[in-house]
JSON list of C-alpha atoms in Angstrom, two decimals:
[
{"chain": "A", "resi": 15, "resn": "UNK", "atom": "CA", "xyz": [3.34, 4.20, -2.21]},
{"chain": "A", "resi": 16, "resn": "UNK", "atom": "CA", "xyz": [3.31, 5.77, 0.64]},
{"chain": "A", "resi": 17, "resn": "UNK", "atom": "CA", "xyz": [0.81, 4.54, 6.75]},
{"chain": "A", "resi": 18, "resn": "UNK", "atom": "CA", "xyz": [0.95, 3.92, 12.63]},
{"chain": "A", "resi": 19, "resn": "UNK", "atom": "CA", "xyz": [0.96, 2.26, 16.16]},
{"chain": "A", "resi": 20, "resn": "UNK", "atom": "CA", "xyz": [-2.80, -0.31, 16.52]},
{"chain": "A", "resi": 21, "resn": "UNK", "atom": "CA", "xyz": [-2.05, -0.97, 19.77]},
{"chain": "A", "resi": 22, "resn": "UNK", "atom": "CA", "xyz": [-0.87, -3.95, 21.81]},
{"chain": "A", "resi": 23, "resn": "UNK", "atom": "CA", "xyz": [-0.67, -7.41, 19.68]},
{"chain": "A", "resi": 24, "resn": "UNK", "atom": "CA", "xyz": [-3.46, -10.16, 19.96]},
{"chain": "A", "resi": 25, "resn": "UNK", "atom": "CA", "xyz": [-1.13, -12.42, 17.80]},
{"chain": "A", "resi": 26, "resn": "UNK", "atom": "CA", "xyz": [2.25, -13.06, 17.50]},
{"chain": "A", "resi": 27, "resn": "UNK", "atom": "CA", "xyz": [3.09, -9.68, 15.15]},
{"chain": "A", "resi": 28, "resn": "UNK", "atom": "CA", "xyz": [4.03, -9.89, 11.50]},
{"chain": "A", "resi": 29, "resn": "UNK", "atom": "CA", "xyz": [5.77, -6.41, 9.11]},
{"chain": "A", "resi": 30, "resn": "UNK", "atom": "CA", "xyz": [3.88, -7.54, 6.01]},
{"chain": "A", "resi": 31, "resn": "UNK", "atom": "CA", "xyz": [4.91, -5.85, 2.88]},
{"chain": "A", "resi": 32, "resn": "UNK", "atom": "CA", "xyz": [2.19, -6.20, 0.09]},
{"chain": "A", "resi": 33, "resn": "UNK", "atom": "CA", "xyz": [2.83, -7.50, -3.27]},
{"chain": "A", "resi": 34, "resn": "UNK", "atom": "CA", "xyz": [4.11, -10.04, -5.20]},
{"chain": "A", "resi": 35, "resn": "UNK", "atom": "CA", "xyz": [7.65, -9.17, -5.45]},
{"chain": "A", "resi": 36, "resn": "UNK", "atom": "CA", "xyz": [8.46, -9.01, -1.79]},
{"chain": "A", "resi": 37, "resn": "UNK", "atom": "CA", "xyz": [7.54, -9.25, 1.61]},
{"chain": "A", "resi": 38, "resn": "UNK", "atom": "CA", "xyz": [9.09, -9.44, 4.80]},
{"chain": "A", "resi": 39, "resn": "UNK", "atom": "CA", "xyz": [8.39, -10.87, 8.45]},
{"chain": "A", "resi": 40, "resn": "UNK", "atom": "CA", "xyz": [9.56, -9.82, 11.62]},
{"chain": "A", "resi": 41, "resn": "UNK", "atom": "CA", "xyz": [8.71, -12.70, 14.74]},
{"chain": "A", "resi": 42, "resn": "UNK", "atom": "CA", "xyz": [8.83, -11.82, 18.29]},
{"chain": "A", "resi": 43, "resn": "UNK", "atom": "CA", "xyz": [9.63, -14.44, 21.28]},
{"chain": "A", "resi": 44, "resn": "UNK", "atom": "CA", "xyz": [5.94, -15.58, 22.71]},
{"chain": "A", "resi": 45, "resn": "UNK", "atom": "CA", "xyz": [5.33, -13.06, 25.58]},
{"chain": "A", "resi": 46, "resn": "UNK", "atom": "CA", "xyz": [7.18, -10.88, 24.07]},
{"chain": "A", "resi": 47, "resn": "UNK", "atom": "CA", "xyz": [6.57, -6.71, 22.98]},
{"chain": "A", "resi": 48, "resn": "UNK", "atom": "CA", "xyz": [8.08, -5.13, 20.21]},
{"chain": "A", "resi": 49, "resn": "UNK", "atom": "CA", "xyz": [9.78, -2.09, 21.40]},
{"chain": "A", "resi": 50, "resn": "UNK", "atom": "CA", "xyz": [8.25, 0.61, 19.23]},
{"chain": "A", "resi": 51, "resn": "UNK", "atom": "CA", "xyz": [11.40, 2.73, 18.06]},
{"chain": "A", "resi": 52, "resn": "UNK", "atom": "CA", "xyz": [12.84, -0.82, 16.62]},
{"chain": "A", "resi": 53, "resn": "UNK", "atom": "CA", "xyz": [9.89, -1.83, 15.13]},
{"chain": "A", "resi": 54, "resn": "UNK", "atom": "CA", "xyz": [9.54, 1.32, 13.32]},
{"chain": "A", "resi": 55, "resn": "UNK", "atom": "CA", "xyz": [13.58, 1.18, 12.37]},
{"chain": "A", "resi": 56, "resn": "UNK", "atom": "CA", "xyz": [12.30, -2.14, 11.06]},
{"chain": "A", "resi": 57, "resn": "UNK", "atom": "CA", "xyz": [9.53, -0.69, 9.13]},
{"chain": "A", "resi": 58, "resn": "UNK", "atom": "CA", "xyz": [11.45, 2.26, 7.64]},
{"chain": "A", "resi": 59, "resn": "UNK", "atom": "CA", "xyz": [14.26, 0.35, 6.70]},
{"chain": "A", "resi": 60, "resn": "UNK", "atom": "CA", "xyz": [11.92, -2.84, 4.97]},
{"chain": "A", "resi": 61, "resn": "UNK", "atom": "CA", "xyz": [10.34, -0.11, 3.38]},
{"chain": "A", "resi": 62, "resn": "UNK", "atom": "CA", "xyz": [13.04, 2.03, 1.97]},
{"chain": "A", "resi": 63, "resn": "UNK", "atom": "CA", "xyz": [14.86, -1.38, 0.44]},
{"chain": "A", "resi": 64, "resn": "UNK", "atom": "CA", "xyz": [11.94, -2.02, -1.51]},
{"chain": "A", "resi": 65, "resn": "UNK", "atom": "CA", "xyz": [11.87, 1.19, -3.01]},
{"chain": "A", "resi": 66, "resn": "UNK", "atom": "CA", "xyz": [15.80, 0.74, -3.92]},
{"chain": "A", "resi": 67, "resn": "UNK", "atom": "CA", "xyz": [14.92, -2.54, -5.19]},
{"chain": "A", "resi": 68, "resn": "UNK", "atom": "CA", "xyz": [12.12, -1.19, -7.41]},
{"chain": "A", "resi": 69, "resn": "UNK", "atom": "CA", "xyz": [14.37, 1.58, -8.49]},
{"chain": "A", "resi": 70, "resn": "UNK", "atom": "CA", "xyz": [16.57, -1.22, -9.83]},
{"chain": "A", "resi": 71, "resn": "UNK", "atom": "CA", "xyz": [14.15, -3.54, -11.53]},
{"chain": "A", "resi": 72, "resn": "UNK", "atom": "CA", "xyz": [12.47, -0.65, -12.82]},
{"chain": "A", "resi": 73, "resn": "UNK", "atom": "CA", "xyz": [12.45, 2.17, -14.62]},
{"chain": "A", "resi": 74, "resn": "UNK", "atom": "CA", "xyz": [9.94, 4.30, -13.85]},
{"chain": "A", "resi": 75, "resn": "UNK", "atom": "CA", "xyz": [7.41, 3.26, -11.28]},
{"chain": "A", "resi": 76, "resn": "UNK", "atom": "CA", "xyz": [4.26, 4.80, -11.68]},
{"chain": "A", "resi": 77, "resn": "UNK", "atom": "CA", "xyz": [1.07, 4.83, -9.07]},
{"chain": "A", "resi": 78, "resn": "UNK", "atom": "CA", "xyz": [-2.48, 5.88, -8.89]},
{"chain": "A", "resi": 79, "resn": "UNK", "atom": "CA", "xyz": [-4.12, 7.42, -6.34]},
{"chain": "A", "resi": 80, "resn": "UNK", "atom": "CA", "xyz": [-7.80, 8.97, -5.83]},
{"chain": "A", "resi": 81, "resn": "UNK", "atom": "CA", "xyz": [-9.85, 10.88, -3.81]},
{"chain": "A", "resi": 82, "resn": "UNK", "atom": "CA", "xyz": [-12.99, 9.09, -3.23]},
{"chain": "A", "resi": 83, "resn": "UNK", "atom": "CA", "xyz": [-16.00, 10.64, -2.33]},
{"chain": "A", "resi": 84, "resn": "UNK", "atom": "CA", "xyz": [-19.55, 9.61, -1.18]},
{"chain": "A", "resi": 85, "resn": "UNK", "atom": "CA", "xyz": [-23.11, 10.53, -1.55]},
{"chain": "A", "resi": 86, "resn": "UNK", "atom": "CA", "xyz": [-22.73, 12.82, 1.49]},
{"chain": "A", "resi": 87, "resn": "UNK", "atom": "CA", "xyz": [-19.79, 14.41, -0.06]},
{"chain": "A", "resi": 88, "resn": "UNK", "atom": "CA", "xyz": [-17.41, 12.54, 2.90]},
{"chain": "A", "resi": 89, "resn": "UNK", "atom": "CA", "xyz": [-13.65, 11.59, 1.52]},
{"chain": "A", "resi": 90, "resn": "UNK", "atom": "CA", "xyz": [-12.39, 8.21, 1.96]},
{"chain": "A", "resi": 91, "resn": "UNK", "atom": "CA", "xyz": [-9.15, 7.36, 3.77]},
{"chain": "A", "resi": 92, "resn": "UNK", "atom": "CA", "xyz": [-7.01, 4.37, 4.76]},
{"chain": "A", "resi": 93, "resn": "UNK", "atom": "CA", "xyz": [-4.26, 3.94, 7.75]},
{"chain": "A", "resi": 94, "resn": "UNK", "atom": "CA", "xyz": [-1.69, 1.34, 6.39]},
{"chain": "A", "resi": 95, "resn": "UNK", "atom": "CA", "xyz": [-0.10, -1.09, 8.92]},
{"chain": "A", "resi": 96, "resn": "UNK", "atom": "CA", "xyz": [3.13, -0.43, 7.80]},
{"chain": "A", "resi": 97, "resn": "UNK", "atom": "CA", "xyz": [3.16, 3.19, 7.45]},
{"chain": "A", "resi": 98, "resn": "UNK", "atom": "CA", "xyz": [2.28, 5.75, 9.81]},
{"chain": "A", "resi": 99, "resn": "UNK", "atom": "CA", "xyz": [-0.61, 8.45, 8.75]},
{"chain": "A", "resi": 100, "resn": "UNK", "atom": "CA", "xyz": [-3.76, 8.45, 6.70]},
{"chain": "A", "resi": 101, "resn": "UNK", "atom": "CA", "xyz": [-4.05, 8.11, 3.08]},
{"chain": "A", "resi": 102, "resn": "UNK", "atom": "CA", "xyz": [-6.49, 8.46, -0.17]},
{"chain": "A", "resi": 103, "resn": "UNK", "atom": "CA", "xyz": [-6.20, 4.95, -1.38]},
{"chain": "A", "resi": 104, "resn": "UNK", "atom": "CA", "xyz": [-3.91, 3.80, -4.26]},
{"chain": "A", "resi": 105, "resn": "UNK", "atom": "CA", "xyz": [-1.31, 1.56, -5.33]},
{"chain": "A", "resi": 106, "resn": "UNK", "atom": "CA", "xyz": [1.63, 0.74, -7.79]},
{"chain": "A", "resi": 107, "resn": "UNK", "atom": "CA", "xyz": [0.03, 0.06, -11.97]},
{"chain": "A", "resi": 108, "resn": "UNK", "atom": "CA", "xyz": [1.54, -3.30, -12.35]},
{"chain": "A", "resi": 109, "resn": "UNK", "atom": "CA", "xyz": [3.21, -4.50, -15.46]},
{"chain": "A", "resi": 110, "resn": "UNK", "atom": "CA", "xyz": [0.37, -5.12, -17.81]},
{"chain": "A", "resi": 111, "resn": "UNK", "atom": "CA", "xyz": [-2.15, -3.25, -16.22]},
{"chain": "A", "resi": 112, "resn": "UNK", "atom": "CA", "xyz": [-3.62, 0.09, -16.95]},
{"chain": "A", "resi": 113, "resn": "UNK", "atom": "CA", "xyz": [-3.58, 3.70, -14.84]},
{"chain": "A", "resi": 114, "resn": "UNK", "atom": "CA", "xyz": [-7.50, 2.89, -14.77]},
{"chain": "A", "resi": 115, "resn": "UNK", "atom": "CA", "xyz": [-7.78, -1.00, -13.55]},
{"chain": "A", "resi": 116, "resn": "UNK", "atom": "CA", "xyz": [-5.17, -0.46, -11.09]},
{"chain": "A", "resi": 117, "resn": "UNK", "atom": "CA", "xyz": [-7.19, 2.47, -9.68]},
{"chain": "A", "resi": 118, "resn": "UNK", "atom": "CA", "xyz": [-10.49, 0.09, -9.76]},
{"chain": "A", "resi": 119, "resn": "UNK", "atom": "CA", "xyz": [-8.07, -2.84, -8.00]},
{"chain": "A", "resi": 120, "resn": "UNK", "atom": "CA", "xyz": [-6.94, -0.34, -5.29]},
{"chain": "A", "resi": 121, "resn": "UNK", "atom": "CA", "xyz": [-9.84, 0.93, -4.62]},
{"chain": "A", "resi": 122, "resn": "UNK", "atom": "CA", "xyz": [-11.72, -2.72, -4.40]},
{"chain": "A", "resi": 123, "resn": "UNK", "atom": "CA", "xyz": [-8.95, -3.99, -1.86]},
{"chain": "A", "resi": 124, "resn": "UNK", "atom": "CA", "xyz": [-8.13, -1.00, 0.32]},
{"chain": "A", "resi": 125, "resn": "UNK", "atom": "CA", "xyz": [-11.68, -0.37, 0.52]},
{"chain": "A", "resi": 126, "resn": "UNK", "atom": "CA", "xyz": [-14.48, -2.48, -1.06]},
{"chain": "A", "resi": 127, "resn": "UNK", "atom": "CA", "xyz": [-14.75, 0.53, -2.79]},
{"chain": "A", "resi": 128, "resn": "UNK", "atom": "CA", "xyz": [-16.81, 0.51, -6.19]},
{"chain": "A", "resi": 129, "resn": "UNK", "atom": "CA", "xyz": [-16.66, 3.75, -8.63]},
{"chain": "A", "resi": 130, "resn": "UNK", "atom": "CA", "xyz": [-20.17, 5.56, -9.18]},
{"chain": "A", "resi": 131, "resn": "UNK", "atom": "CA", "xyz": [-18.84, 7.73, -11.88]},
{"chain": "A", "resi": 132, "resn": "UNK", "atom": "CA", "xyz": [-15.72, 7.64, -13.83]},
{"chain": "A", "resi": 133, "resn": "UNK", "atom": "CA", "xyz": [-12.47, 9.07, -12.50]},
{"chain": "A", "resi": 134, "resn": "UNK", "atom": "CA", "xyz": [-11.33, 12.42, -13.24]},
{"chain": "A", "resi": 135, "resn": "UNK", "atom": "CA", "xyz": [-7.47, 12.76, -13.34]},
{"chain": "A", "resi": 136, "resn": "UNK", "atom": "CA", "xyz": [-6.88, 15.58, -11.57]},
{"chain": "A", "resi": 137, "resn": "UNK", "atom": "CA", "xyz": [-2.93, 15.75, -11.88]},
{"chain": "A", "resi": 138, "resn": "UNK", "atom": "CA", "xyz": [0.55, 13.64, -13.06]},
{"chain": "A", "resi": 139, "resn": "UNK", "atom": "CA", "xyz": [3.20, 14.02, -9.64]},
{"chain": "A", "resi": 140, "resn": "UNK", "atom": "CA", "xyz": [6.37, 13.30, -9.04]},
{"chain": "A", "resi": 141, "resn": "UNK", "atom": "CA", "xyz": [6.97, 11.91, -5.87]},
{"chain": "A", "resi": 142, "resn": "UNK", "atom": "CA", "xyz": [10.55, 12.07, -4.91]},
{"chain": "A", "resi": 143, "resn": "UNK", "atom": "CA", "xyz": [9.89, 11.03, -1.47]},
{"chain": "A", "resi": 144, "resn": "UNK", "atom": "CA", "xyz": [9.58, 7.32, -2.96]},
{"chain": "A", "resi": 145, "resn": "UNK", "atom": "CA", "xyz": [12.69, 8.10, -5.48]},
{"chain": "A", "resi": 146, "resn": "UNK", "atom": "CA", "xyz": [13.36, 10.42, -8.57]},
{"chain": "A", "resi": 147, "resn": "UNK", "atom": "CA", "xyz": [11.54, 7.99, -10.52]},
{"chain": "A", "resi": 148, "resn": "UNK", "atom": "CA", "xyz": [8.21, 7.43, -8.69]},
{"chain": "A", "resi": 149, "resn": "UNK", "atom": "CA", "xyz": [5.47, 9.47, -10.55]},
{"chain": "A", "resi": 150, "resn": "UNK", "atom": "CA", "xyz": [1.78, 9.25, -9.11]},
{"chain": "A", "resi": 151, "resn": "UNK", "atom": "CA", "xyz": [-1.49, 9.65, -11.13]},
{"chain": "A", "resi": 152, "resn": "UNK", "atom": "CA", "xyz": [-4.16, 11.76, -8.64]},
{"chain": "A", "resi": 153, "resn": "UNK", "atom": "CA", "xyz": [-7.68, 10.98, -9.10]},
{"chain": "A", "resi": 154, "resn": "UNK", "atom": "CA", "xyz": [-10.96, 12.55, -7.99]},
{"chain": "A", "resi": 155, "resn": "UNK", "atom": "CA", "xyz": [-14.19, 9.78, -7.77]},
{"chain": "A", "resi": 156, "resn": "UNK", "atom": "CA", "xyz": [-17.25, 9.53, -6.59]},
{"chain": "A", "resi": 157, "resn": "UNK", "atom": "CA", "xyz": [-17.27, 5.69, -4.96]},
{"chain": "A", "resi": 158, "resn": "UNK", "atom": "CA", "xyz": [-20.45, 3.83, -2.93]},
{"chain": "A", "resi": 159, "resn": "UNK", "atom": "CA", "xyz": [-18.68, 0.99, -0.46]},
{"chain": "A", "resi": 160, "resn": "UNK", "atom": "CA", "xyz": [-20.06, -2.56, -1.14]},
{"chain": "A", "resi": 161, "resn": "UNK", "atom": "CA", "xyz": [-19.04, -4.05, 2.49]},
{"chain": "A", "resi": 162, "resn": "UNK", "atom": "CA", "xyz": [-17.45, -2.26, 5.80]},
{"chain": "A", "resi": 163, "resn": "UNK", "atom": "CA", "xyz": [-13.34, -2.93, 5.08]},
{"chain": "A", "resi": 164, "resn": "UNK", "atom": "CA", "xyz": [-11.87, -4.78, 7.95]},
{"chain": "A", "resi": 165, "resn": "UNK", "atom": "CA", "xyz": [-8.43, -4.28, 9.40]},
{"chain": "A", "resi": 166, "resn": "UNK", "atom": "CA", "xyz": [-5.95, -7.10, 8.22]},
{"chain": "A", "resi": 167, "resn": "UNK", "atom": "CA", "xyz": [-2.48, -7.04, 7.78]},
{"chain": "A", "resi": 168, "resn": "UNK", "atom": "CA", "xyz": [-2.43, -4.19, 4.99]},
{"chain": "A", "resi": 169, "resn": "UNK", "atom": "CA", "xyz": [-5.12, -1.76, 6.22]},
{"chain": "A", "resi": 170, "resn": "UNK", "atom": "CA", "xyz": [-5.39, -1.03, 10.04]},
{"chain": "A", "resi": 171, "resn": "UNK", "atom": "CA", "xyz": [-8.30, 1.73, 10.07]},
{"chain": "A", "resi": 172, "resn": "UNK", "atom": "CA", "xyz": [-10.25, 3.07, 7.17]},
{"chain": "A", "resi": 173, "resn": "UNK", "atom": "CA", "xyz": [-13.40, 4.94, 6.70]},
{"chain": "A", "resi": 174, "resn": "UNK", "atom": "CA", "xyz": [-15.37, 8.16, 5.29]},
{"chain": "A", "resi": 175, "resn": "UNK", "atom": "CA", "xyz": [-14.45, 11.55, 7.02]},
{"chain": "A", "resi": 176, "resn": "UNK", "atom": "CA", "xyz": [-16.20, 14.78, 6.70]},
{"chain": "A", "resi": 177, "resn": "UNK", "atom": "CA", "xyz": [-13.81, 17.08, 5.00]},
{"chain": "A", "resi": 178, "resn": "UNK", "atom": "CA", "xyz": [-14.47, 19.53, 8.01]},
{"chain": "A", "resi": 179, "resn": "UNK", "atom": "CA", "xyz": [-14.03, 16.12, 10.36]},
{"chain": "A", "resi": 180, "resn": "UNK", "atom": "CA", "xyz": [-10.56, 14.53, 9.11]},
{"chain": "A", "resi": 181, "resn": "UNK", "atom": "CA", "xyz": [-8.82, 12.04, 11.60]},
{"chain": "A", "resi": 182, "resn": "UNK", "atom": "CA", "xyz": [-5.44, 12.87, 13.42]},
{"chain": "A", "resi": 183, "resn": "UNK", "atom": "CA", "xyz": [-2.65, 11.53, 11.21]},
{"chain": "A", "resi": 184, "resn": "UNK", "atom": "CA", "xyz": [-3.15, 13.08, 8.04]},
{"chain": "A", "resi": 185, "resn": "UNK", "atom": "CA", "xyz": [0.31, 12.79, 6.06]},
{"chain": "A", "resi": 186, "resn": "UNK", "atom": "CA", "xyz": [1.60, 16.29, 4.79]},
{"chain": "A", "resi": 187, "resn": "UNK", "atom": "CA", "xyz": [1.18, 15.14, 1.05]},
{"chain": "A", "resi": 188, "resn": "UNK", "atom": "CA", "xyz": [-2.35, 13.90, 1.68]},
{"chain": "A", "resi": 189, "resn": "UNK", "atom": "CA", "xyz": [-3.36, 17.53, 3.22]},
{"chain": "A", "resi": 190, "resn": "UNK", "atom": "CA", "xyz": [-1.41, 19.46, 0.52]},
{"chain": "A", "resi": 191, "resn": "UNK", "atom": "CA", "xyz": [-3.69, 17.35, -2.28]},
{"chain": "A", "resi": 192, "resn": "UNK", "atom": "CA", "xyz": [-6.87, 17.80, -0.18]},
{"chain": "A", "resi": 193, "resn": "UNK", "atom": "CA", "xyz": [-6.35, 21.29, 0.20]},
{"chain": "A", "resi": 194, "resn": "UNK", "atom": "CA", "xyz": [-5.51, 21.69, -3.59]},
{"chain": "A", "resi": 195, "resn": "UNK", "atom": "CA", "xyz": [-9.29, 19.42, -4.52]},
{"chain": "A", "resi": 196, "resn": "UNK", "atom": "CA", "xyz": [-11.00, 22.11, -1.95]},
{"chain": "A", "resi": 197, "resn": "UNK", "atom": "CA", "xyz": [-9.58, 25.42, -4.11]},
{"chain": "A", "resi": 198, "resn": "UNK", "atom": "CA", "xyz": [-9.57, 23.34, -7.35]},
{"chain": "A", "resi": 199, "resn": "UNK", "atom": "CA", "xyz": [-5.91, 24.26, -7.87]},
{"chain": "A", "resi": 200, "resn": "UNK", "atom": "CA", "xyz": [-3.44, 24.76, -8.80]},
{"chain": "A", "resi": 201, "resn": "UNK", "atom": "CA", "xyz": [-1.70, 21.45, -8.38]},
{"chain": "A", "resi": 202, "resn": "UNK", "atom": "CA", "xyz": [1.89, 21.02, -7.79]},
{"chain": "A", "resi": 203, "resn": "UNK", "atom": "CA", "xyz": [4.00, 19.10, -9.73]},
{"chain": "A", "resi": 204, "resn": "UNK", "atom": "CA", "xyz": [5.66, 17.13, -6.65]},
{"chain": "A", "resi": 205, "resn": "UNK", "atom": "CA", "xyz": [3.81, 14.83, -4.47]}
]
């Protein structure tokens, strides 16, 4: 599914792809900077052969994704390493694995994120951005946070934002389902 520039590198720098199925590592000379426009060429293009490869070993490739709220009503979002922007958390519903336990997974890694009530699916989307095949499950959830998330190689930033407060970086598609949860619809059909 679908996160931006952390600043200079303490370490020599990694592109880490989650999952299983694939991953990929980019190594610079010691001393050395990665230029930004090639590292992102790097990114998109890493990026954009998974989703080809998942469109091949896969049918359909479905995802979950949910807006997760506090006790203060605040909505909780990630920034990726590997994609620019901020996100609701989700991920891909493995092979085996239900629209609900990936959604409780997701939420436990990208945010030590525990669900106070149960989910409320909110809408089914296509996302064609990913491919013609990509459909994404949109959740709403009220969530308490058992531990402050720390950045690794996944997750650079995350935290709770006052709807009224939202970080720079919002992705288009993240606004678009925020501003459909604030008028309660209607949702689109495309991510």
């Amino acid at each position: 599914m679908n996160i931006g520039y952390m600043g200079e590198f303490e370490h020599e720098p990694y592109l880490y792809i989650r999952g299983s199925e694939a991953s990929a590592m980019t190594v610079y000379s010691s001393g050395s900077q990665p230029d930004d426009s090639r590292l992102s060429s790097v990114k998109k293009c890493v990026v954009r052969l998974l989703h080809i490869y998942f469109a091949i070993t896969r049918g359909m490739t479905l995802g979950v994704r949910a807006a997760c709220f506090d006790d203060q009503g605040r909505i909780f979002l990630v920034r990726h390493t590997y994609l620019p922007g901020w996100y609701m958390p989700g991920g891909g519903v493995e092979r085996g694995e239900t629209a609900s336990q990936a959604l409780q997974k997701e939420l436990r890694e990208e945010g030590n994120l525990v669900m106070t009530a149960p989910p409320v699916l909110l809408q089914s989307y296509l996302n064609r951005t990913a491919s013609r095949r990509d459909h994404v499950l949109f959740y709403r959830t009220l969530v308490r946070q058992t531990a402050p998330r720390l950045p690794d190689r996944e997750i650079a930033e995350s935290g709770f934002f006052a709807l009224d407060a939202l970080p720079e970086g919002i992705t288009p598609a993240t606004r678009r389902r925020l501003a459909e949860l604030v008028t309660d619809g209607p949702y689109a059909d495309l991510w």
